[in-house]
Amino acid sequence: MKILVTGVAGFIGMHVSMRLQQEGHTVI
């Protein structure tokens, strides 16, 4: 699934995007 995450430069956004990528999602 492609997921758009805003604010990935911040602490929470960075960890959310890394977790989604580990689960096989494409983070945009």
Short mmCIF file of C-alpha atoms in Angstrom, two decimals:
data_model
loop_
_atom_site.label_atom_id
_atom_site.label_comp_id
_atom_site.label_asym_id
_atom_site.label_seq_id
_atom_site.Cartn_x
_atom_site.Cartn_y
_atom_site.Cartn_z
CA MET A 1 0.00 0.00 0.00
CA LYS A 2 1.27 3.49 -0.78
CA ILE A 3 1.04 5.79 2.23
CA LEU A 4 1.71 9.53 2.35
CA VAL A 5 3.24 10.60 5.65
CA THR A 6 3.76 14.31 6.31
CA GLY A 7 6.34 15.52 8.79
CA VAL A 8 8.79 12.63 8.38
CA ALA A 9 11.67 14.94 9.33
CA GLY A 10 10.37 14.95 12.91
CA PHE A 11 10.96 12.28 15.54
CA ILE A 12 7.52 10.63 15.40
CA GLY A 13 7.15 10.83 11.63
CA MET A 14 10.57 9.28 11.09
CA HIS A 15 9.74 6.28 13.30
CA VAL A 16 6.27 5.88 11.76
CA SER A 17 7.71 5.86 8.24
CA MET A 18 10.44 3.38 9.18
CA ARG A 19 7.86 1.05 10.76
CA LEU A 20 5.59 1.22 7.70
CA GLN A 21 8.53 0.41 5.41
CA GLN A 22 9.45 -2.58 7.59
CA GLU A 23 5.89 -3.85 7.20
CA GLY A 24 6.24 -3.68 3.41
CA HIS A 25 4.40 -0.44 2.68
CA THR A 26 5.67 2.21 0.27
CA VAL A 27 6.07 5.53 2.06
CA ILE A 28 5.76 8.61 -0.13
#
